[in-house]
PDB file of C-alpha atoms in Angstrom:
ATOM      1  CA  MET A 225      46.597  31.863  58.194  1.00 45.00           C
ATOM      2  CA  PHE A 226      43.053  30.893  59.242  1.00 37.00           C
ATOM      3  CA  LYS A 227      42.029  34.253  60.062  1.00 41.00           C
ATOM      4  CA  LYS A 228      43.888  35.782  56.523  1.00 41.00           C
ATOM      5  CA  ILE A 229      41.671  32.528  54.572  1.00 38.00           C
ATOM      6  CA  ILE A 230      38.418  34.008  56.464  1.00 40.00           C
ATOM      7  CA  ASN A 231      38.980  37.946  55.598  1.00 47.00           C
ATOM      8  CA  LEU A 232      39.961  36.523  52.240  1.00 42.00           C
ATOM      9  CA  SER A 233      36.435  34.796  51.786  1.00 44.00           C
ATOM     10  CA  LEU A 234      34.424  37.669  53.281  1.00 44.00           C
ATOM     11  CA  LEU A 235      36.159  40.289  51.119  1.00 47.00           C
ATOM     12  CA  THR A 236      35.206  37.620  47.826  1.00 44.00           C
ATOM     13  CA  LEU A 237      31.813  37.645  48.961  1.00 44.00           C
ATOM     14  CA  ALA A 238      31.021  41.121  49.592  1.00 49.00           C
ATOM     15  CA  THR A 239      32.923  41.672  45.896  1.00 43.00           C
ATOM     16  CA  ASN A 240      30.177  39.540  44.666  1.00 42.00           C
ATOM     17  CA  ALA A 241      27.611  41.068  46.193  1.00 44.00           C
ATOM     18  CA  ALA A 242      28.703  44.538  45.021  1.00 46.00           C
ATOM     19  CA  LEU A 243      28.608  43.629  41.311  1.00 39.00           C
ATOM     20  CA  ALA A 244      25.441  41.871  41.788  1.00 42.00           C
ATOM     21  CA  GLN A 245      24.156  45.158  42.549  1.00 50.00           C
ATOM     22  CA  GLN A 246      25.900  46.580  39.612  1.00 53.00           C
ATOM     23  CA  VAL A 247      24.021  44.240  37.163  1.00 56.00           C
ATOM     24  CA  PRO A 248      22.771  46.406  34.636  1.00 81.00           C
ATOM     25  CA  VAL A 249      18.733  45.994  34.396  1.00 91.00           C
ATOM     26  CA  ASP A 250      15.885  47.690  32.184  1.00 94.00           C
ATOM     27  CA  SER A 251      13.995  50.941  33.451  1.00 93.00           C
ATOM     28  CA  ILE A 252      10.142  50.448  33.036  1.00 93.00           C
ATOM     29  CA  PHE A 253       8.553  53.760  34.153  1.00 90.00           C
ATOM     30  CA  SER A 254       5.159  52.864  34.249  1.00 85.00           C
ATOM     31  CA  ASN A 255       1.843  54.561  35.747  1.00 75.00           C
ATOM     32  CA  GLU A 256       2.286  52.710  39.306  1.00 73.00           C
ATOM     33  CA  GLY A 257       6.317  53.754  39.196  1.00 80.00           C
ATOM     34  CA  LEU A 258       9.668  52.386  38.416  1.00 90.00           C
ATOM     35  CA  ILE A 259       9.771  48.687  37.701  1.00 92.00           C
ATOM     36  CA  LEU A 260      13.567  47.518  37.756  1.00 94.00           C
ATOM     37  CA  ALA A 261      13.698  44.454  34.848  1.00 92.00           C
ATOM     38  CA  GLU A 262      14.702  42.364  31.972  1.00 94.00           C
ATOM     39  CA  VAL A 263      12.217  43.492  29.366  1.00 94.00           C
ATOM     40  CA  LYS A 264      11.937  40.254  27.023  1.00 93.00           C
ATOM     41  CA  GLU A 265       9.437  41.298  24.333  1.00 93.00           C
ATOM     42  CA  ILE A 266       7.785  44.597  23.486  1.00 92.00           C
ATOM     43  CA  ALA A 267       3.851  43.062  21.998  1.00 88.00           C
ATOM     44  CA  PRO A 268       1.480  45.115  20.088  1.00 83.00           C
ATOM     45  CA  ASP A 269      -0.317  45.524  23.590  1.00 83.00           C
ATOM     46  CA  VAL A 270       1.726  44.324  26.270  1.00 87.00           C
ATOM     47  CA  ILE A 271       5.569  44.418  27.428  1.00 92.00           C
ATOM     48  CA  LYS A 272       6.879  41.601  28.801  1.00 93.00           C
ATOM     49  CA  PHE A 273       9.510  40.982  31.456  1.00 94.00           C
ATOM     50  CA  THR A 274      11.188  39.491  34.136  1.00 94.00           C
ATOM     51  CA  TYR A 275      12.487  40.342  37.547  1.00 93.00           C
ATOM     52  CA  PRO A 276      16.216  40.266  38.350  1.00 91.00           C
ATOM     53  CA  SER A 277      17.180  37.098  39.037  1.00 89.00           C
ATOM     54  CA  GLU A 278      13.664  35.650  38.114  1.00 91.00           C
ATOM     55  CA  THR A 279      12.558  33.711  35.437  1.00 91.00           C
ATOM     56  CA  VAL A 280       8.825  34.167  35.936  1.00 93.00           C
ATOM     57  CA  LEU A 281       7.507  36.235  32.819  1.00 92.00           C
ATOM     58  CA  ASN A 282       5.489  39.363  33.438  1.00 92.00           C
ATOM     59  CA  SER A 283       3.750  41.612  31.446  1.00 90.00           C
ATOM     60  CA  ILE A 284       1.888  45.012  31.746  1.00 90.00           C
ATOM     61  CA  TYR A 285       0.077  47.038  29.185  1.00 85.00           C
ATOM     62  CA  LYS A 286       1.788  49.417  26.802  1.00 85.00           C
ATOM     63  CA  ASN A 287      -1.182  52.206  27.775  1.00 80.00           C
ATOM     64  CA  ALA A 288       0.291  52.010  31.407  1.00 82.00           C
ATOM     65  CA  VAL A 289       4.134  52.526  30.205  1.00 87.00           C
ATOM     66  CA  GLN A 290       5.549  56.004  29.850  1.00 84.00           C
ATOM     67  CA  LYS A 291       9.042  54.757  28.661  1.00 91.00           C
ATOM     68  CA  ILE A 292      11.816  52.186  29.044  1.00 94.00           C
ATOM     69  CA  SER A 293      15.271  53.143  29.683  1.00 93.00           C
ATOM     70  CA  PHE A 294      17.059  49.946  28.378  1.00 94.00           C
ATOM     71  CA  LYS A 295      20.746  48.804  30.454  1.00 92.00           C
ATOM     72  CA  SER A 296      22.018  49.275  26.588  1.00 92.00           C
ATOM     73  CA  GLY A 297      21.733  53.191  27.255  1.00 91.00           C
ATOM     74  CA  ARG A 298      18.571  53.468  24.520  1.00 93.00           C
ATOM     75  CA  VAL A 299      15.141  55.136  25.550  1.00 93.00           C
ATOM     76  CA  GLN A 300      11.990  54.206  24.176  1.00 92.00           C
ATOM     77  CA  PHE A 301       9.130  56.189  24.904  1.00 89.00           C
ATOM     78  CA  PHE A 302       5.371  55.023  24.368  1.00 82.00           C
ATOM     79  CA  LYS A 303       2.753  57.047  23.288  1.00 69.00           C
ATOM     80  CA  GLU A 304      -0.487  56.083  24.631  1.00 64.00           C
ATOM     81  CA  SER A 305      -3.519  55.155  22.248  1.00 61.00           C
ATOM     82  CA  LEU A 306      -5.181  57.380  23.483  1.00 68.00           C
ATOM     83  CA  ALA A 307      -4.246  61.273  23.775  1.00 70.00           C
ATOM     84  CA  LEU A 308      -5.396  61.293  27.529  1.00 81.00           C
ATOM     85  CA  GLY A 309      -5.392  64.575  29.234  1.00 84.00           C
ATOM     86  CA  GLU A 310      -4.818  65.527  32.920  1.00 86.00           C
ATOM     87  CA  ILE A 311      -8.060  66.124  35.007  1.00 89.00           C
ATOM     88  CA  ARG A 312      -7.021  68.158  37.785  1.00 82.00           C
ATOM     89  CA  ASN A 313     -10.974  69.109  38.695  1.00 82.00           C
ATOM     90  CA  VAL A 314     -14.428  68.841  36.939  1.00 89.00           C
ATOM     91  CA  PHE A 315     -13.896  72.114  34.766  1.00 89.00           C
ATOM     92  CA  ASP A 316     -11.113  69.696  32.875  1.00 91.00           C
ATOM     93  CA  PHE A 317     -14.136  67.812  31.420  1.00 94.00           C
ATOM     94  CA  GLU A 318     -13.604  68.868  27.818  1.00 94.00           C
ATOM     95  CA  ARG A 319     -10.349  66.900  28.054  1.00 93.00           C
ATOM     96  CA  VAL A 320     -12.423  63.939  28.584  1.00 95.00           C
ATOM     97  CA  ALA A 321     -11.305  61.390  25.777  1.00 93.00           C
ATOM     98  CA  LEU A 322     -14.032  58.886  24.109  1.00 94.00           C
ATOM     99  CA  THR A 323     -13.193  55.799  22.405  1.00 93.00           C
ATOM    100  CA  HIS A 324     -15.631  53.150  20.644  1.00 93.00           C
ATOM    101  CA  VAL A 325     -12.425  50.535  21.176  1.00 89.00           C
ATOM    102  CA  GLU A 326     -12.457  48.316  23.978  1.00 91.00           C
ATOM    103  CA  SER A 327      -8.874  47.407  23.770  1.00 86.00           C
ATOM    104  CA  GLU A 328      -7.909  51.188  24.208  1.00 88.00           C
ATOM    105  CA  THR A 329      -8.547  51.247  27.815  1.00 91.00           C
ATOM    106  CA  LYS A 330      -6.254  48.185  28.757  1.00 88.00           C
ATOM    107  CA  GLY A 331      -3.819  49.094  31.559  1.00 87.00           C
ATOM    108  CA  LEU A 332      -6.215  51.896  32.555  1.00 91.00           C
ATOM    109  CA  TYR A 333      -8.087  52.242  35.591  1.00 93.00           C
ATOM    110  CA  LYS A 334     -11.871  51.325  35.357  1.00 95.00           C
ATOM    111  CA  LEU A 335     -13.768  53.784  37.672  1.00 96.00           C
ATOM    112  CA  ASP A 336     -17.615  53.869  37.505  1.00 95.00           C
ATOM    113  CA  GLU A 337     -20.295  53.246  34.478  1.00 95.00           C
ATOM    114  CA  VAL A 338     -22.119  56.572  33.324  1.00 94.00           C
ATOM    115  CA  PHE A 339     -25.299  57.657  31.881  1.00 93.00           C
ATOM    116  CA  SER A 340     -26.675  60.857  30.015  1.00 93.00           C
ATOM    117  CA  LYS A 341     -30.148  61.906  28.320  1.00 91.00           C
ATOM    118  CA  ALA A 342     -30.764  64.904  26.333  1.00 90.00           C
ATOM    119  CA  VAL A 343     -34.196  65.963  24.919  1.00 88.00           C
ATOM    120  CA  GLY A 344     -34.872  68.895  22.536  1.00 84.00           C
ATOM    121  CA  THR A 345     -37.598  71.144  23.631  1.00 76.00           C
ATOM    122  CA  THR A 346     -39.680  71.193  21.105  1.00 76.00           C
ATOM    123  CA  THR A 347     -40.127  69.048  17.655  1.00 74.00           C
ATOM    124  CA  LEU A 348     -38.136  72.028  15.733  1.00 69.00           C
ATOM    125  CA  SER A 349     -34.620  71.160  18.300  1.00 78.00           C
ATOM    126  CA  ASN A 350     -31.553  70.773  16.661  1.00 85.00           C
ATOM    127  CA  ILE A 351     -30.177  67.520  16.617  1.00 87.00           C
ATOM    128  CA  THR A 352     -26.705  68.101  16.662  1.00 90.00           C
ATOM    129  CA  THR A 353     -27.269  70.503  19.509  1.00 90.00           C
ATOM    130  CA  VAL A 354     -29.181  68.013  21.758  1.00 90.00           C
ATOM    131  CA  LYS A 355     -26.467  65.376  20.913  1.00 92.00           C
ATOM    132  CA  GLU A 356     -23.562  67.452  21.638  1.00 93.00           C
ATOM    133  CA  ARG A 357     -25.626  68.260  25.221  1.00 92.00           C
ATOM    134  CA  ALA A 358     -25.685  64.700  25.690  1.00 93.00           C
ATOM    135  CA  PHE A 359     -22.171  64.265  25.644  1.00 95.00           C
ATOM    136  CA  LYS A 360     -21.307  67.288  27.546  1.00 95.00           C
ATOM    137  CA  LYS A 361     -23.176  65.657  30.508  1.00 94.00           C
ATOM    138  CA  LEU A 362     -21.507  62.452  30.092  1.00 95.00           C
ATOM    139  CA  LYS A 363     -17.737  64.141  30.180  1.00 95.00           C
ATOM    140  CA  ILE A 364     -18.986  66.067  33.482  1.00 95.00           C
ATOM    141  CA  GLN A 365     -20.197  63.236  34.967  1.00 95.00           C
ATOM    142  CA  ALA A 366     -16.265  61.239  34.271  1.00 96.00           C
ATOM    143  CA  ALA A 367     -14.601  64.316  35.364  1.00 95.00           C
ATOM    144  CA  LEU A 368     -16.397  64.396  38.558  1.00 95.00           C
ATOM    145  CA  LEU A 369     -14.705  60.629  39.114  1.00 96.00           C
ATOM    146  CA  GLY A 370     -11.358  62.115  38.005  1.00 95.00           C
ATOM    147  CA  GLY A 371     -11.717  59.963  34.523  1.00 95.00           C
ATOM    148  CA  ASN A 372     -10.305  61.234  31.431  1.00 94.00           C
ATOM    149  CA  VAL A 373     -11.784  58.663  29.153  1.00 95.00           C
ATOM    150  CA  ILE A 374     -15.098  57.226  28.219  1.00 97.00           C
ATOM    151  CA  TYR A 375     -15.663  53.830  26.563  1.00 97.00           C
ATOM    152  CA  MET A 376     -18.861  54.365  24.748  1.00 96.00           C
ATOM    153  CA  LEU A 377     -21.079  51.187  25.341  1.00 96.00           C
ATOM    154  CA  ASP A 378     -24.338  52.322  23.739  1.00 93.00           C
ATOM    155  CA  GLN A 379     -25.312  55.632  21.531  1.00 91.00           C
ATOM    156  CA  ASN A 380     -29.012  56.149  20.666  1.00 92.00           C
ATOM    157  CA  THR A 381     -30.245  59.341  18.649  1.00 87.00           C
ATOM    158  CA  VAL A 382     -34.052  59.598  17.706  1.00 85.00           C
ATOM    159  CA  GLY A 383     -34.632  62.267  15.550  1.00 77.00           C
ATOM    160  CA  ASN A 384     -37.710  64.926  15.698  1.00 74.00           C
ATOM    161  CA  GLN A 385     -41.218  63.183  15.300  1.00 73.00           C
ATOM    162  CA  PHE A 386     -43.731  65.277  13.988  1.00 66.00           C
ATOM    163  CA  GLY A 387     -47.286  65.170  14.878  1.00 61.00           C
ATOM    164  CA  GLY A 388     -50.359  64.284  12.949  1.00 58.00           C
ATOM    165  CA  GLN A 389     -54.075  64.678  13.343  1.00 57.00           C
ATOM    166  CA  TYR A 390     -54.129  61.137  16.091  1.00 61.00           C
ATOM    167  CA  GLN A 391     -50.551  61.401  17.323  1.00 63.00           C
ATOM    168  CA  SER A 392     -48.588  63.930  19.152  1.00 60.00           C
ATOM    169  CA  GLY A 393     -44.903  65.076  17.967  1.00 63.00           C
ATOM    170  CA  LYS A 394     -41.847  64.162  19.951  1.00 78.00           C
ATOM    171  CA  ALA A 395     -38.874  65.850  20.019  1.00 80.00           C
ATOM    172  CA  THR A 396     -35.267  64.620  19.802  1.00 88.00           C
ATOM    173  CA  GLU A 397     -33.294  62.946  21.857  1.00 90.00           C
ATOM    174  CA  THR A 398     -30.118  61.383  22.534  1.00 94.00           C
ATOM    175  CA  ILE A 399     -29.309  58.427  25.035  1.00 93.00           C
ATOM    176  CA  LEU A 400     -25.697  57.700  25.908  1.00 95.00           C
ATOM    177  CA  THR A 401     -24.312  55.095  28.266  1.00 96.00           C
ATOM    178  CA  GLY A 402     -20.198  54.470  28.871  1.00 97.00           C
ATOM    179  CA  ILE A 403     -17.410  53.260  31.383  1.00 98.00           C
ATOM    180  CA  VAL A 404     -15.139  55.769  32.489  1.00 97.00           C
ATOM    181  CA  TYR A 405     -11.243  54.797  33.134  1.00 96.00           C
ATOM    182  CA  SER A 406      -8.242  56.848  34.292  1.00 94.00           C
ATOM    183  CA  ASN A 407      -4.228  56.237  33.536  1.00 89.00           C
ATOM    184  CA  SER A 408      -3.907  57.349  37.272  1.00 88.00           C
ATOM    185  CA  ILE A 409      -5.386  57.052  40.447  1.00 91.00           C
ATOM    186  CA  PRO A 410      -4.271  58.312  43.822  1.00 91.00           C
ATOM    187  CA  LYS A 411      -2.217  56.333  45.776  1.00 89.00           C
ATOM    188  CA  VAL A 412      -2.624  56.095  49.552  1.00 89.00           C
ATOM    189  CA  GLU A 413       1.252  56.061  50.258  1.00 89.00           C
ATOM    190  CA  ASP A 414       1.737  59.359  48.303  1.00 89.00           C
ATOM    191  CA  ILE A 415      -1.386  60.727  50.198  1.00 91.00           C
ATOM    192  CA  THR A 416      -0.142  59.806  53.832  1.00 88.00           C
ATOM    193  CA  ALA A 417       3.630  61.474  52.921  1.00 90.00           C
ATOM    194  CA  THR A 418       2.338  64.508  51.989  1.00 90.00           C
ATOM    195  CA  LEU A 419      -0.347  64.801  54.719  1.00 90.00           C
ATOM    196  CA  ASN A 420       1.987  63.746  57.385  1.00 89.00           C
ATOM    197  CA  ASN A 421      -0.636  63.244  60.038  1.00 89.00           C
ATOM    198  CA  LYS A 422      -2.673  66.492  58.896  1.00 93.00           C
ATOM    199  CA  LYS A 423      -6.561  66.185  59.757  1.00 94.00           C
ATOM    200  CA  THR A 424      -8.156  70.000  58.765  1.00 96.00           C
ATOM    201  CA  PHE A 425      -7.706  71.354  55.414  1.00 95.00           C
ATOM    202  CA  THR A 426      -9.491  74.500  53.830  1.00 94.00           C
ATOM    203  CA  VAL A 427     -12.402  73.810  51.438  1.00 94.00           C
ATOM    204  CA  ASN A 428     -11.613  75.996  48.162  1.00 91.00           C
ATOM    205  CA  ALA A 429     -14.494  74.295  46.110  1.00 89.00           C
ATOM    206  CA  ASN A 430     -17.739  72.668  46.100  1.00 91.00           C
ATOM    207  CA  TYR A 431     -19.355  71.530  42.763  1.00 92.00           C
ATOM    208  CA  TYR A 432     -22.072  69.259  41.553  1.00 91.00           C
ATOM    209  CA  ALA A 433     -23.906  67.979  38.517  1.00 91.00           C
ATOM    210  CA  GLY A 434     -27.529  66.303  38.598  1.00 86.00           C
ATOM    211  CA  ARG A 435     -29.182  63.692  36.450  1.00 76.00           C
ATOM    212  CA  ASN A 436     -30.958  66.391  34.437  1.00 76.00           C
ATOM    213  CA  SER A 437     -28.100  68.934  35.105  1.00 81.00           C
ATOM    214  CA  THR A 438     -26.772  70.664  31.566  1.00 82.00           C
ATOM    215  CA  ASP A 439     -23.896  71.920  33.118  1.00 89.00           C
ATOM    216  CA  ILE A 440     -21.681  72.260  36.570  1.00 92.00           C
ATOM    217  CA  GLU A 441     -23.321  73.950  39.160  1.00 88.00           C
ATOM    218  CA  GLY A 442     -21.480  75.319  42.162  1.00 83.00           C
ATOM    219  CA  ASN A 443     -23.322  74.516  45.705  1.00 71.00           C
ATOM    220  CA  PRO A 444     -23.815  78.011  47.015  1.00 66.00           C
ATOM    221  CA  PHE A 445     -22.613  76.623  50.729  1.00 72.00           C
ATOM    222  CA  LEU A 446     -19.348  76.187  50.487  1.00 82.00           C
ATOM    223  CA  PRO A 447     -17.889  74.634  53.941  1.00 87.00           C
ATOM    224  CA  GLU A 448     -14.870  76.455  55.193  1.00 91.00           C
ATOM    225  CA  THR A 449     -12.948  73.354  56.446  1.00 94.00           C
ATOM    226  CA  PHE A 450     -13.124  69.526  56.009  1.00 95.00           C
ATOM    227  CA  THR A 451     -11.898  67.233  58.620  1.00 96.00           C
ATOM    228  CA  ILE A 452     -10.400  63.811  57.635  1.00 94.00           C
ATOM    229  CA  GLU A 453     -10.787  61.185  60.691  1.00 93.00           C
ATOM    230  CA  ASP A 454      -9.350  58.318  58.976  1.00 91.00           C
ATOM    231  CA  PHE A 455      -8.877  57.172  55.257  1.00 89.00           C
ATOM    232  CA  TYR A 456      -8.411  53.455  53.676  1.00 90.00           C
ATOM    233  CA  GLN A 457      -7.559  51.663  50.797  1.00 91.00           C
ATOM    234  CA  GLU A 458      -9.877  49.499  48.981  1.00 91.00           C
ATOM    235  CA  ASN A 459      -9.610  47.725  45.293  1.00 90.00           C
ATOM    236  CA  GLY A 460      -6.745  49.878  44.214  1.00 89.00           C
ATOM    237  CA  PHE A 461      -9.016  53.099  45.627  1.00 94.00           C
ATOM    238  CA  VAL A 462      -8.593  55.275  48.141  1.00 95.00           C
ATOM    239  CA  TYR A 463     -11.476  56.622  50.491  1.00 96.00           C
ATOM    240  CA  VAL A 464     -11.530  59.100  53.169  1.00 95.00           C
ATOM    241  CA  ARG A 465     -14.074  59.139  56.351  1.00 95.00           C
ATOM    242  CA  GLY A 466     -14.330  62.944  57.412  1.00 95.00           C
ATOM    243  CA  LYS A 467     -16.819  65.769  57.941  1.00 93.00           C
ATOM    244  CA  ALA A 468     -17.852  69.126  56.683  1.00 93.00           C
ATOM    245  CA  LYS A 469     -20.275  71.672  58.175  1.00 90.00           C
ATOM    246  CA  GLY A 470     -23.473  71.300  56.282  1.00 87.00           C
ATOM    247  CA  ILE A 471     -22.736  67.945  54.370  1.00 91.00           C
ATOM    248  CA  LYS A 472     -24.307  64.830  55.487  1.00 90.00           C
ATOM    249  CA  ASN A 473     -22.553  62.643  53.897  1.00 93.00           C
ATOM    250  CA  THR A 474     -19.324  61.189  55.416  1.00 95.00           C
ATOM    251  CA  LEU A 475     -17.328  58.393  53.311  1.00 96.00           C
ATOM    252  CA  PHE A 476     -15.632  60.372  50.474  1.00 97.00           C
ATOM    253  CA  LYS A 477     -13.540  58.865  47.558  1.00 96.00           C
ATOM    254  CA  VAL A 478     -10.342  60.766  46.492  1.00 96.00           C
ATOM    255  CA  VAL A 479     -10.124  61.134  43.027  1.00 95.00           C
ATOM    256  CA  SER A 480      -7.517  63.607  42.677  1.00 93.00           C
ATOM    257  CA  PHE A 481      -4.517  64.259  44.514  1.00 92.00           C
ATOM    258  CA  LYS A 482      -2.578  66.998  42.698  1.00 85.00           C
ATOM    259  CA  ASN A 483      -1.269  70.328  42.024  1.00 81.00           C
ATOM    260  CA  ASN A 484      -1.333  70.975  45.956  1.00 89.00           C
ATOM    261  CA  GLN A 485      -5.250  70.248  46.194  1.00 91.00           C
ATOM    262  CA  MET A 486      -7.129  67.076  46.718  1.00 93.00           C
ATOM    263  CA  THR A 487     -10.648  66.344  45.229  1.00 94.00           C
ATOM    264  CA  PHE A 488     -13.240  64.114  46.891  1.00 95.00           C
ATOM    265  CA  TYR A 489     -16.285  62.582  45.264  1.00 96.00           C
ATOM    266  CA  TRP A 490     -19.697  61.486  46.533  1.00 94.00           C
ATOM    267  CA  LYS A 491     -22.984  60.954  45.136  1.00 92.00           C
ATOM    268  CA  ASP A 492     -26.619  60.923  46.526  1.00 89.00           C
ATOM    269  CA  LYS A 493     -29.994  59.988  44.643  1.00 86.00           C
ATOM    270  CA  LYS A 494     -30.140  62.622  42.257  1.00 87.00           C
ATOM    271  CA  LYS A 495     -26.431  64.402  42.576  1.00 91.00           C
ATOM    272  CA  ALA A 496     -23.000  63.757  41.925  1.00 93.00           C
ATOM    273  CA  TYR A 497     -20.233  65.966  43.833  1.00 93.00           C
ATOM    274  CA  ASN A 498     -16.934  66.968  43.903  1.00 93.00           C
ATOM    275  CA  LEU A 499     -15.660  69.111  47.229  1.00 93.00           C
ATOM    276  CA  SER A 500     -11.474  70.614  46.752  1.00 93.00           C
ATOM    277  CA  VAL A 501      -9.391  71.221  49.511  1.00 94.00           C
ATOM    278  CA  ASP A 502      -6.114  73.084  49.849  1.00 93.00           C
ATOM    279  CA  LEU A 503      -2.924  70.872  51.042  1.00 90.00           C
TER     280      LEU A 503
END
């Protein structure tokens, strides 16, 4: 009898555990991955939720959520306030979005500040053309960082100033400053799982843009291989210590890890670089 009671108790505990695992929850699909939780409120900027068996209220910005699959079976999709394109390499710079609304960057990853300046060649230079050149330079810098949106901090355009008898003329110029963001960044766990201890990779591209560059420039010297010595994660970003023949820099930031390609970023006093390798 005592043995039967024990067996019955164990069966009851197992049944309760199984039922607990079957308790339906909401599924939040975010930039960080799947979150199993109970959605409490969908506010204008954030989604508030609790984790299973917890009462602490958490929140996540709507910009960081693609959709929610509710336990009822209903699926709600969330359109980002900005149309954010995928940046696979620096040549996707035209996909970089601009915003003057700081709230639209909530839930995104802050990458770095950027600055650009474009000056006309003469006092007859077209103001619109010079301005477009400044924005192109700014977007190229953002794409080098792996960013797909720039929050504009300042935009200053001065028109052509014609000279006189005692004063020389001055060509039009545009100065821009902003902060680069991205809605996704490489994750160290994804990289380690994919590389599987692989250390040496074939280089497929090496590009840069200088402070005065008006376009993307390709380095005429292309290393054949890139060797990773080790990598680490800091403040959410992945950094690599590595080496390639002909490149003095040995510390690189991973800015893209997709489409069977990994792209690294580094800069010196005059230029910012991207080096891409095949996975």
